[in-house]
Every structure is written in structure tokens, then in C-alpha cells.
RNA sequence: GGCCCCGUAGCUCAGCUGGAUAGAGCACUCGCCUUCUAAGCGAGUGGUCGCAGGUUCGAAUCCUGCCGGGGUCGCCA
């Protein structure tokens, strides 16, 4: 665990502690808002802190004056502890009350050394402290192939899970199978038609309201192969259960195969039907009922817009308004069966009872209106002991050479996730899904994402990694393999890395642990993709400097000592990129 | 109409949970290949952060109200 920013923050807090001990500052200060970060302007040093600005607000003192008292305290503290390689930090108070700190180059060299020793484990942190997190994602209905939107949720969820694991959480990845509602009955009826068709019957066009997709033809044949004609004369009540189970199993196999192709995995597939059959819903609602959170009432029509067929009707309702929702929510349909919401409450309660107090759900844009009620339900059902964060993934708009690819099930231009992944590859798809914040709509152009140019971020980052590998291949012609291992390079004369561009790159690499922590805390895996593009840019820049000035090239035949130091930097770049791509789920390439 | 998300350079988007003169890519102009991958790099041009208030040392960021775009809206999931 090497995070220079965290180390400096520790130093600053210690220095403030010293001031408290000397009575300069009062005890019991809230220091949570003290931030240590790289300043935007390099002229402001290597790291900057707002400590004096934060404290000024608390103790009602002039921030600049405070900064000037804290600055020497930091320097004194550091000299006493001997940390940060002795050298002495330049601590300067600046304008409104910032403290700008310049770290000795040796600190950065030590960061690079630590990076090489940690390998792709660099950036691992323990901010999660082993806490258990449940991440639920995809959860596509088992009624057909997944579309690109599902793919986005799959990647966001999978990368978020990997990110949290890297940040020290104990992560559990779940998929909720909606195999109990009316949808799967429709699926069963649709399949039954294909089944009859497989047995030689002409079923004509698929009626409105059933799934017309051709993917069911094969499944119908499979059902016919398994059961023969045993259902032909039977009534629906007889065949429905068996056909439905078969259909769901087949659809889940299809979905799992697609996820597999994407490299997306889950630890647990939770079945709604199993929850229903185990009586989990009744049990859950009974618990809510005991607390007076369920009642029979009549909902008012949606404000400002009454549906044509609206009629007041008594319903079984959950008091969601007590927990921050806008209206109370129905739990029972008019036919007496549970709503999806009722089952979902039971499911989230089940997660909590299995030991998860940190819940994250990744949903599609069309479920945005569902967030409040689910969070309300989680609060109710766990007495506020669990938190639910919902990541809404906005739409993916498909283009080909700038022209929109219209998605229409009727027109037969429906593009499945499978088709897209087969076309562009899993790595490209995964990276692209993280080039936007999850709540921002994303344009995906088939032509652009496979293009080999810097306009294509996937390529750009991969190219940096491949270039680093290329340098190492050339180095292998000069050095013995044992001289080029990461452990060996960690022992190179890193203090020879003194060029501003080299130090800038090391600083960039040293940010990786901080990026991981920030992204994990915010539940925002896309930050990794953006950071990797910055690392790649820095590296390409340094590469080209070597083109202009031969003395800056990585491999210098005349100077093996300096060469090994630079190779250490090159490996550092490759390791950070590989480390980041691993979280995103993309394979770094050695050559392209 | 209610609720949720979004509005930042001509275009596509970042902006690290309130910090310093608001960043990157594309496009446009100029420059860099006998040499580790030019599949790349450098320099320049380009901004009322939708609008108006408020909170405070300090706001693109937080609050309120408008404007514009998208999603959603009792027994679908």
C-alpha cells in the first residue's frame, strides 16, 4: 500500500496535532475535509492541501495566517520523523491559504521503486477494510438475447466489482433472474408455438403479445427433442410449468454464454421464483406489516396526468413515503399475485440477511423512476442498517460511420450484444463502455471503435502498452533476462531519472493508488479509463521527446546504468496500464 | 403535470464529492519520421461552465426558481 498523497496527508494531520498539543489550535477538530491532492498548476508544487482553509472556517481565523503557522509545523514534523527521504520538503503558504509542498525527487523515485515491487498489485488499497459489498448487475429478463444496453450495465457492474475488490472490499457479484412474473409465462407460450412448429405444425405468424424472435425456433426444436409430442394434446395448465422452466433455463444459458464472451462473471444467480416458492415474500411483508408499514389504501392518480383508464382501487401498499419516496407503492396486483416490487423488496432483504450492508445495483435507464422506492424499501427492511446505491446506465446509441443504426424489433434490425461483441471484440467493447460516465448517454460507432488511431481511446491506451513492451524486447537484446525483471529494475539507479518529462510521468504513475481510491469511493469505474488515457498520453509524449533528443531515448547503448533506470520507468508505465486494464477487464497487448 | 438524469470550447466529453488563471480529444493553422512502432508528438486559435438568484473566505461543483433535451409515471419487469 503506497499512496504518497495519503502519506503526506498523514504528515499534515500529525503537524496539526502538534499545533494542538502546543495550544495553538483547539482540540477536537474535524479534519475530514482536509484534502491532499496534486495541484492543477505545477508551479504550485507536487502536492497541495487546503488544510488551513478548512481549519480557518472552524476556528474563525485568517486562513493565510493559519497556513503560515502550519507550514513550519509540517517541515518540523517531517525533519523529526525523517520520512520522505530526509531531503526536506519545501512547504509554502500561498494566496488564499493553500499549502504547497514540493517533494524531493527521491520521493518520486521511491514511488517508482514501490510500483515495480508491487507489480500489477500497485494501486491495491485497503480502504474497503474487508467490508462486504454486494453488486447486482445485468439481471436481464430471461426472455431473449441481451441488447447493447445490457452490455453496458454488465461492463459497468463487472468493472465496479473489480474496482471495489482492488480497493479492499470483499465483493459478491449477483444476477437476479426474473423468472417468476408474467413475462416468463409469455415466454413459455411463445416457446410452445415454436415447439408445435418444430413438430411439423404450421403456426403462421406469431400473434401480438408473444415473443416473435427467431431465437426461440431452435429452443422449440430442443424442447421437441426432449419431450416429443407429449404436450400436444395437453392443456396449458398442464404444460406451462414444464415449458416455462425449460425456456428460462435455455434463455439463461444463452445469456450466460453472452456474458462469458464479454468476460463478465457473477458469483451468484438469484432466482425470483425460488424466493417466491420459499415464501420469502410473505415473510418479508409480514415483517413490514408488523411495523405498520403496510396498509390497504387507494392511490391518487399521478399528479397532473390521469391515465384514461384510471379508476380508484383499493390496493395493498407499502408506506414508501416514510422513507423518502414520493408516493406509497403497490405490492399486490389485482389478481392477488405479488408485484415485481414486492419480490424485489424480499430479494434485497435477502441480500441483507446474507450479510451485506453495502448494496449496489446497476440498472438501465428505464428503471430510473424505480430508484427511490427501492432505496426506501431497503431502508425500511433493514432499519437503516444497509445502504443501496443505484447506478443508472444511460442508453447506448449505435452508429456506423456516423449514421445511426436504428434499433427496431419489428423491422428486424435489432442488434444483439452478441453481434456487437463478435464484431468489435470484448476488449474494445468493455473499454468503450467506460469512456463515459454511467449516467451519460454513450455513442458507439462501429467504424470508430475499431479504427487504429489516437481518436480511438482503446487503441491509444493499448498502443502505449505495446510500445512499452517493444522497448523491453529491444532491451532484451542487450541485457540478460534477470537484469530486466521488475524486481531487478526496482534496484536500478532511479535517481538518474531527472528529466522533467520523466519526473512528470512518475508523478502521473504515482497517482494510480489515489485514482483507485477515489473511483472506488465514488463507485465510478469510468475514472480508470480516463486516467489510463492520461498515462498513455504522458508516455507517448516522452517517447517522442526521445525522437527529438537522442539523449532522452530509453535505450542508450553508451550508458547501461541510465538505460536500466529508464527501463524501470517504461515497465512502470506498462504495469500501471496493465493494472488498470485488469480492473476494466481488458487484456493488455504486447504487440500490435 | 410529478419525479429522476443531463446542459462545460464549433463538435464529443472530463472536472477527483466546495478550491488557486476551467481541462482533454476532434476540427482548424503551423511544425516534427536515416534512430526504441509517425498507428505517434509539439505549438497556436478557441469559454457569460443553459439563465437568474442564494449559501461563504471561495461555486462548473451545494440550495431555490426558471429555460432546453432525455427517461419515467397504479395491478410490466
XYZ file of C-alpha atoms in Angstrom, chain A residues 39-525:
487
model
C -2.322 20.980 -7.780
C -3.519 21.764 -11.255
C -0.672 24.202 -11.768
C 2.754 22.521 -11.484
C 4.139 25.830 -10.265
C 2.255 25.143 -7.045
C 4.458 22.226 -6.178
C 3.911 18.495 -6.129
C 1.081 18.282 -3.657
C -1.209 20.870 -2.179
C -3.546 20.924 0.779
C -6.495 23.035 1.782
C -5.857 22.302 5.479
C -5.519 25.922 6.534
C -8.625 26.924 4.583
C -10.663 24.203 6.224
C -9.383 24.988 9.704
C -9.875 28.713 9.235
C -13.583 28.128 8.896
C -13.696 26.103 12.091
C -11.539 28.233 14.374
C -12.536 31.555 12.803
C -9.050 32.698 11.987
C -7.420 34.193 8.965
C -6.610 31.302 6.610
C -3.401 32.791 5.311
C -2.088 33.381 8.830
C -3.006 29.834 9.754
C -1.244 28.487 6.700
C 1.898 30.322 7.725
C 1.789 28.664 11.131
C 1.099 25.200 9.747
C 3.852 25.340 7.124
C 6.777 25.319 9.585
C 4.979 22.728 11.696
C 4.878 20.390 8.719
C 8.544 20.971 7.972
C 9.497 20.436 11.613
C 7.418 17.313 11.871
C 8.970 15.876 8.746
C 12.528 16.626 9.891
C 11.834 14.931 13.183
C 10.319 11.819 11.635
C 12.911 11.609 8.889
C 10.226 10.421 6.469
C 10.107 11.406 2.849
C 13.798 10.702 2.416
C 15.035 13.401 4.684
C 15.665 15.860 1.925
C 13.367 18.405 3.461
C 10.047 19.404 1.970
C 9.503 22.832 0.568
C 6.313 23.948 2.240
C 4.932 27.265 1.080
C 1.776 29.074 2.072
C 0.017 30.552 -0.926
C -2.609 33.168 -1.563
C -5.980 32.298 -0.053
C -4.407 29.829 2.354
C -3.200 26.824 0.418
C -0.114 24.958 1.465
C 2.016 23.945 -1.469
C 4.522 21.226 -0.889
C 7.463 20.317 -3.045
C 8.718 16.777 -2.545
C 12.313 15.774 -3.155
C 12.877 13.820 -6.367
C 13.896 10.876 -4.219
C 10.307 10.554 -3.039
C 9.160 10.058 -6.589
C 11.941 7.623 -7.324
C 10.835 5.651 -4.290
C 7.299 5.601 -5.664
C 8.509 4.076 -8.886
C 10.516 1.523 -6.946
C 7.468 0.571 -4.916
C 5.438 0.292 -8.097
C 7.895 -2.162 -9.637
C 7.938 -4.232 -6.479
C 4.147 -4.350 -6.287
C 3.629 -5.163 -9.968
C 0.047 -5.047 -11.140
C -0.897 -5.132 -7.473
C 0.169 -1.499 -7.369
C -2.857 0.573 -6.564
C -4.374 -2.070 -4.306
C -5.649 -0.404 -1.169
C -7.430 -1.402 1.988
C -9.980 1.385 2.225
C -12.637 -1.292 1.983
C -11.150 -2.958 5.053
C -12.669 -6.248 4.027
C -16.220 -4.939 4.230
C -18.652 -6.977 2.196
C -20.279 -5.377 -0.820
C -22.997 -6.863 -2.937
C -23.006 -5.706 -6.541
C -26.011 -6.731 -8.598
C -25.766 -6.183 -12.333
C -27.180 -7.258 -15.667
C -30.248 -9.058 -14.267
C -31.712 -9.072 -17.776
C -35.048 -10.806 -18.093
C -34.571 -14.385 -19.270
C -36.815 -13.863 -22.262
C -34.312 -13.447 -25.061
C -30.863 -12.311 -26.097
C -29.328 -9.294 -24.467
C -29.019 -5.979 -26.237
C -26.225 -3.460 -26.101
C -27.753 -1.622 -23.155
C -27.475 -4.773 -21.083
C -23.871 -4.958 -22.185
C -23.174 -1.536 -20.771
C -24.646 -2.472 -17.425
C -22.679 -5.705 -17.493
C -19.381 -3.927 -18.037
C -20.076 -1.142 -15.559
C -21.097 -3.651 -12.902
C -18.242 -6.007 -13.574
C -15.631 -3.245 -13.591
C -17.112 -1.666 -10.477
C -16.948 -5.018 -8.714
C -13.313 -5.485 -9.731
C -12.536 -1.939 -8.672
C -14.048 -2.454 -5.239
C -12.129 -5.693 -4.853
C -8.921 -3.824 -5.668
C -9.854 -1.259 -3.046
C -10.053 -3.895 -0.365
C -13.739 -4.750 -0.290
C -14.986 -8.283 -0.211
C -17.162 -8.264 -3.295
C -20.062 -10.503 -4.184
C -21.400 -10.299 -7.733
C -25.048 -11.126 -8.285
C -27.545 -11.565 -11.072
C -31.250 -11.516 -10.251
C -33.279 -13.756 -12.526
C -36.833 -12.532 -13.011
C -38.220 -15.980 -13.587
C -41.490 -15.642 -11.717
C -43.537 -12.925 -13.384
C -45.955 -12.751 -16.266
C -43.082 -12.225 -18.700
C -41.793 -15.742 -18.376
C -45.291 -17.137 -18.857
C -45.449 -15.229 -22.116
C -42.071 -16.650 -22.950
C -43.421 -20.128 -22.285
C -46.425 -19.563 -24.563
C -44.170 -18.193 -27.259
C -41.944 -21.210 -26.988
C -44.893 -23.527 -27.060
C -45.776 -22.220 -30.516
C -42.252 -22.870 -31.725
C -42.474 -26.296 -30.172
C -45.591 -27.100 -32.184
C -43.875 -25.695 -35.216
C -40.922 -27.970 -34.612
C -43.305 -30.904 -34.603
C -44.490 -30.017 -38.084
C -47.431 -27.751 -37.384
C -47.875 -24.526 -39.362
C -48.368 -21.889 -36.687
C -48.456 -18.930 -39.062
C -47.270 -15.561 -37.786
C -46.615 -15.165 -34.084
C -49.594 -13.395 -32.501
C -49.324 -9.934 -30.966
C -48.208 -10.064 -27.371
C -45.940 -13.066 -27.752
C -42.201 -13.013 -28.451
C -41.676 -13.365 -32.200
C -37.888 -13.709 -32.009
C -36.283 -16.347 -34.159
C -34.029 -17.378 -31.314
C -36.960 -19.398 -29.993
C -37.129 -21.607 -33.081
C -34.083 -23.559 -32.043
C -35.296 -23.728 -28.475
C -38.622 -25.101 -29.725
C -36.774 -27.818 -31.559
C -34.796 -28.602 -28.440
C -37.995 -28.891 -26.453
C -39.490 -31.180 -29.068
C -36.371 -33.288 -28.954
C -36.624 -33.570 -25.196
C -40.352 -34.089 -24.705
C -41.533 -35.351 -28.081
C -45.220 -34.736 -28.674
C -46.300 -35.311 -25.090
C -47.695 -31.773 -24.696
C -49.571 -31.535 -27.970
C -52.940 -32.569 -26.659
C -52.401 -31.131 -23.220
C -53.989 -28.025 -21.790
C -51.912 -25.003 -20.834
C -52.125 -25.638 -17.116
C -50.527 -28.987 -17.765
C -47.577 -27.888 -19.876
C -46.979 -24.321 -18.690
C -44.710 -25.055 -15.750
C -42.503 -27.512 -17.534
C -42.227 -25.471 -20.719
C -41.530 -22.325 -18.750
C -38.747 -23.911 -16.750
C -37.229 -25.240 -19.921
C -37.487 -21.878 -21.633
C -35.944 -19.976 -18.740
C -33.101 -22.457 -18.459
C -32.393 -22.141 -22.163
C -32.538 -18.347 -22.124
C -30.248 -18.177 -19.122
C -27.804 -20.461 -20.878
C -27.893 -18.069 -23.815
C -27.372 -15.058 -21.590
C -24.580 -16.703 -19.662
C -22.823 -17.632 -22.863
C -23.015 -14.000 -23.980
C -21.701 -12.769 -20.636
C -18.932 -15.300 -20.861
C -17.939 -13.929 -24.228
C -17.762 -10.489 -22.648
C -15.668 -11.812 -19.798
C -18.381 -10.843 -17.333
C -18.936 -13.169 -14.427
C -21.190 -13.466 -11.399
C -20.793 -15.315 -8.146
C -24.460 -15.967 -7.690
C -27.585 -16.133 -9.832
C -30.536 -15.396 -7.567
C -33.897 -16.737 -8.684
C -37.045 -14.749 -8.088
C -39.080 -17.931 -8.386
C -37.063 -19.609 -5.690
C -37.695 -16.658 -3.378
C -41.403 -16.861 -4.092
C -41.549 -20.601 -3.528
C -39.572 -20.334 -0.315
C -42.168 -17.896 0.995
C -39.618 -15.123 1.285
C -42.091 -12.510 0.111
C -44.731 -13.363 2.698
C -42.082 -13.434 5.375
C -40.664 -10.105 4.308
C -44.028 -8.393 4.068
C -45.100 -9.819 7.386
C -42.065 -8.181 8.933
C -43.022 -4.881 7.344
C -46.614 -5.325 8.389
C -45.556 -5.797 11.992
C -44.056 -2.355 11.890
C -47.192 -0.863 10.408
C -45.598 -0.214 7.046
C -48.254 -1.968 5.011
C -51.854 -0.921 4.577
C -54.722 -1.131 2.167
C -55.431 2.167 0.519
C -56.388 3.946 -2.648
C -53.682 5.757 -4.552
C -54.291 9.147 -6.095
C -53.668 9.240 -9.854
C -50.235 10.527 -10.944
C -50.096 14.269 -10.489
C -51.083 16.283 -13.494
C -51.668 13.321 -15.725
C -54.519 10.929 -15.119
C -54.439 7.860 -17.356
C -57.609 7.316 -19.408
C -58.419 4.029 -17.790
C -57.844 5.303 -14.279
C -60.201 4.094 -11.646
C -59.683 4.329 -7.898
C -58.965 0.924 -6.488
C -58.014 -0.297 -3.033
C -54.553 -1.833 -3.037
C -52.022 -3.333 -0.682
C -49.486 -0.563 -0.276
C -46.048 -0.083 1.236
C -45.510 3.157 3.122
C -42.587 4.227 0.954
C -43.282 7.887 1.724
C -41.999 7.321 5.244
C -38.596 6.607 3.766
C -38.290 9.397 1.284
C -40.321 8.173 -1.675
C -42.965 10.371 -3.294
C -45.926 8.033 -3.054
C -46.704 4.732 -1.388
C -46.180 1.766 -3.674
C -48.404 -1.213 -4.519
C -47.347 -4.699 -3.517
C -50.168 -6.758 -4.985
C -51.705 -6.987 -8.402
C -55.474 -7.145 -8.793
C -55.268 -10.873 -9.412
C -53.766 -11.256 -5.966
C -50.225 -12.068 -7.063
C -47.246 -10.042 -5.884
C -45.907 -7.155 -7.871
C -42.351 -7.142 -9.085
C -41.636 -4.588 -6.397
C -42.802 -6.891 -3.617
C -40.475 -9.628 -4.772
C -37.642 -7.176 -5.183
C -38.044 -5.970 -1.612
C -37.801 -9.555 -0.432
C -34.747 -10.055 -2.595
C -32.948 -7.046 -1.174
C -33.891 -8.093 2.311
C -32.430 -11.465 1.482
C -29.171 -9.836 0.464
C -29.042 -8.021 3.777
C -29.762 -11.187 5.711
C -26.951 -12.882 3.888
C -24.633 -10.330 5.437
C -24.466 -7.436 3.021
C -24.976 -3.930 4.335
C -23.433 -2.310 1.258
C -25.681 -2.877 -1.720
C -25.089 -1.632 -5.217
C -27.487 -2.193 -8.106
C -26.652 -1.406 -11.715
C -29.793 -0.682 -13.726
C -30.803 0.503 -17.162
C -32.090 3.998 -17.841
C -35.709 2.845 -17.996
C -35.605 1.949 -14.304
C -34.668 5.429 -13.164
C -38.067 6.015 -11.658
C -37.675 2.940 -9.522
C -34.642 4.067 -7.531
C -36.360 5.997 -4.760
C -38.814 3.278 -3.882
C -36.143 0.609 -3.770
C -33.944 2.721 -1.555
C -36.944 3.387 0.631
C -37.636 -0.323 0.824
C -34.057 -1.165 1.729
C -34.128 1.418 4.483
C -37.370 0.006 5.807
C -36.453 -3.615 5.609
C -33.022 -3.182 7.226
C -33.946 -0.483 9.728
C -31.490 1.784 8.005
C -28.604 -0.630 8.549
C -27.982 -1.091 4.831
C -27.386 1.387 2.070
C -28.336 0.928 -1.544
C -26.541 2.822 -4.285
C -28.087 2.517 -7.724
C -26.021 3.172 -10.823
C -28.262 4.052 -13.728
C -26.760 3.340 -17.127
C -27.993 5.609 -19.874
C -28.668 4.445 -23.404
C -26.061 3.306 -25.867
C -26.671 4.790 -29.304
C -25.261 2.692 -32.099
C -23.747 4.282 -35.183
C -21.923 3.092 -38.217
C -19.702 5.688 -39.832
C -21.675 8.419 -38.176
C -25.034 7.087 -39.316
C -27.387 5.890 -36.584
C -28.213 2.189 -36.553
C -31.904 2.114 -35.844
C -32.983 -0.430 -33.308
C -36.335 -1.918 -34.116
C -37.511 -5.350 -33.160
C -40.264 -5.204 -35.758
C -38.043 -4.132 -38.625
C -35.646 -6.912 -37.754
C -32.761 -4.508 -37.248
C -32.419 -5.399 -33.609
C -28.728 -5.563 -32.765
C -27.835 -8.034 -30.065
C -24.981 -7.692 -27.637
C -23.559 -10.876 -29.057
C -23.348 -9.416 -32.545
C -21.600 -6.296 -31.351
C -19.070 -8.146 -29.235
C -18.344 -10.552 -32.070
C -17.849 -7.607 -34.381
C -15.544 -5.395 -32.332
C -14.152 -7.742 -29.722
C -14.619 -7.929 -25.993
C -11.736 -5.620 -25.133
C -12.926 -2.800 -27.349
C -16.486 -3.121 -26.132
C -15.529 -3.151 -22.480
C -13.221 -0.164 -22.687
C -15.685 1.866 -24.731
C -18.447 1.263 -22.201
C -16.314 3.101 -19.651
C -15.424 6.114 -21.758
C -18.473 7.923 -20.437
C -19.936 8.351 -17.019
C -22.641 5.763 -16.499
C -25.397 8.371 -16.297
C -24.405 9.907 -19.614
C -25.727 8.580 -22.926
C -22.998 6.977 -24.987
C -22.466 6.961 -28.735
C -20.913 3.796 -30.070
C -19.711 3.856 -33.648
C -18.635 0.531 -35.129
C -16.227 2.196 -37.517
C -14.584 4.429 -34.945
C -14.047 1.919 -32.172
C -12.116 -0.428 -34.418
C -10.085 2.321 -36.017
C -6.351 2.260 -35.326
C -5.740 5.869 -34.446
C -5.447 8.088 -31.422
C -9.085 9.025 -31.833
C -9.867 5.575 -30.614
C -9.144 5.540 -26.873
C -8.895 1.760 -26.675
C -6.259 1.697 -29.317
C -4.439 4.655 -27.822
C -4.020 3.000 -24.443
C -3.200 -0.408 -25.897
C -0.622 1.186 -28.152
C 1.168 2.714 -25.177
C 1.363 -0.679 -23.531
C 2.573 -2.298 -26.741
C 5.228 0.362 -27.167
C 6.485 -0.271 -23.659
C 6.666 -3.959 -24.456
C 8.501 -3.147 -27.643
C 11.172 -1.253 -25.730
C 11.627 -4.201 -23.409
C 12.050 -6.533 -26.368
C 14.820 -4.342 -27.696
C 16.387 -4.183 -24.257
C 16.406 -7.955 -24.112
C 18.929 -7.934 -26.927
C 21.404 -6.143 -24.671
C 20.570 -7.266 -21.139
C 20.192 -10.674 -19.584
C 16.636 -11.589 -18.602
C 17.441 -11.490 -14.883
C 18.577 -7.877 -15.290
C 15.204 -6.932 -16.724
C 12.850 -8.429 -14.180
C 10.702 -5.907 -12.347
C 12.451 -6.789 -9.102
C 15.864 -6.211 -10.686
C 14.782 -2.945 -12.261
C 13.481 -1.771 -8.906
C 17.127 -1.791 -7.868
C 18.250 0.323 -10.811
C 19.753 3.781 -10.286
C 16.380 5.509 -10.393
C 17.883 8.776 -9.140
C 19.238 9.216 -12.662
C 15.683 9.934 -13.812
C 15.892 13.689 -13.618
C 14.376 14.986 -16.820
C 11.192 16.969 -16.130
C 9.266 14.776 -18.545
C 10.442 11.650 -16.760
C 9.538 13.015 -13.357
C 6.181 14.157 -14.665
C 5.487 10.641 -15.851
C 6.468 9.170 -12.490
C 4.142 11.621 -10.758
C 1.395 10.505 -13.077
C 2.023 6.864 -12.243
C 2.151 7.644 -8.528
C -1.409 8.886 -8.771
C -2.753 5.441 -9.559
C -3.466 4.409 -5.950
C -5.249 7.694 -5.409
C -7.325 7.220 -8.558
C -8.328 3.743 -7.438
C -9.421 5.011 -4.043
C -11.392 7.915 -5.440
C -13.103 5.820 -8.073
C -13.939 3.103 -5.558
C -15.394 5.544 -3.065
C -17.489 7.237 -5.721
C -18.458 3.942 -7.367
C -17.222 5.338 -10.674
C -15.184 2.874 -12.709
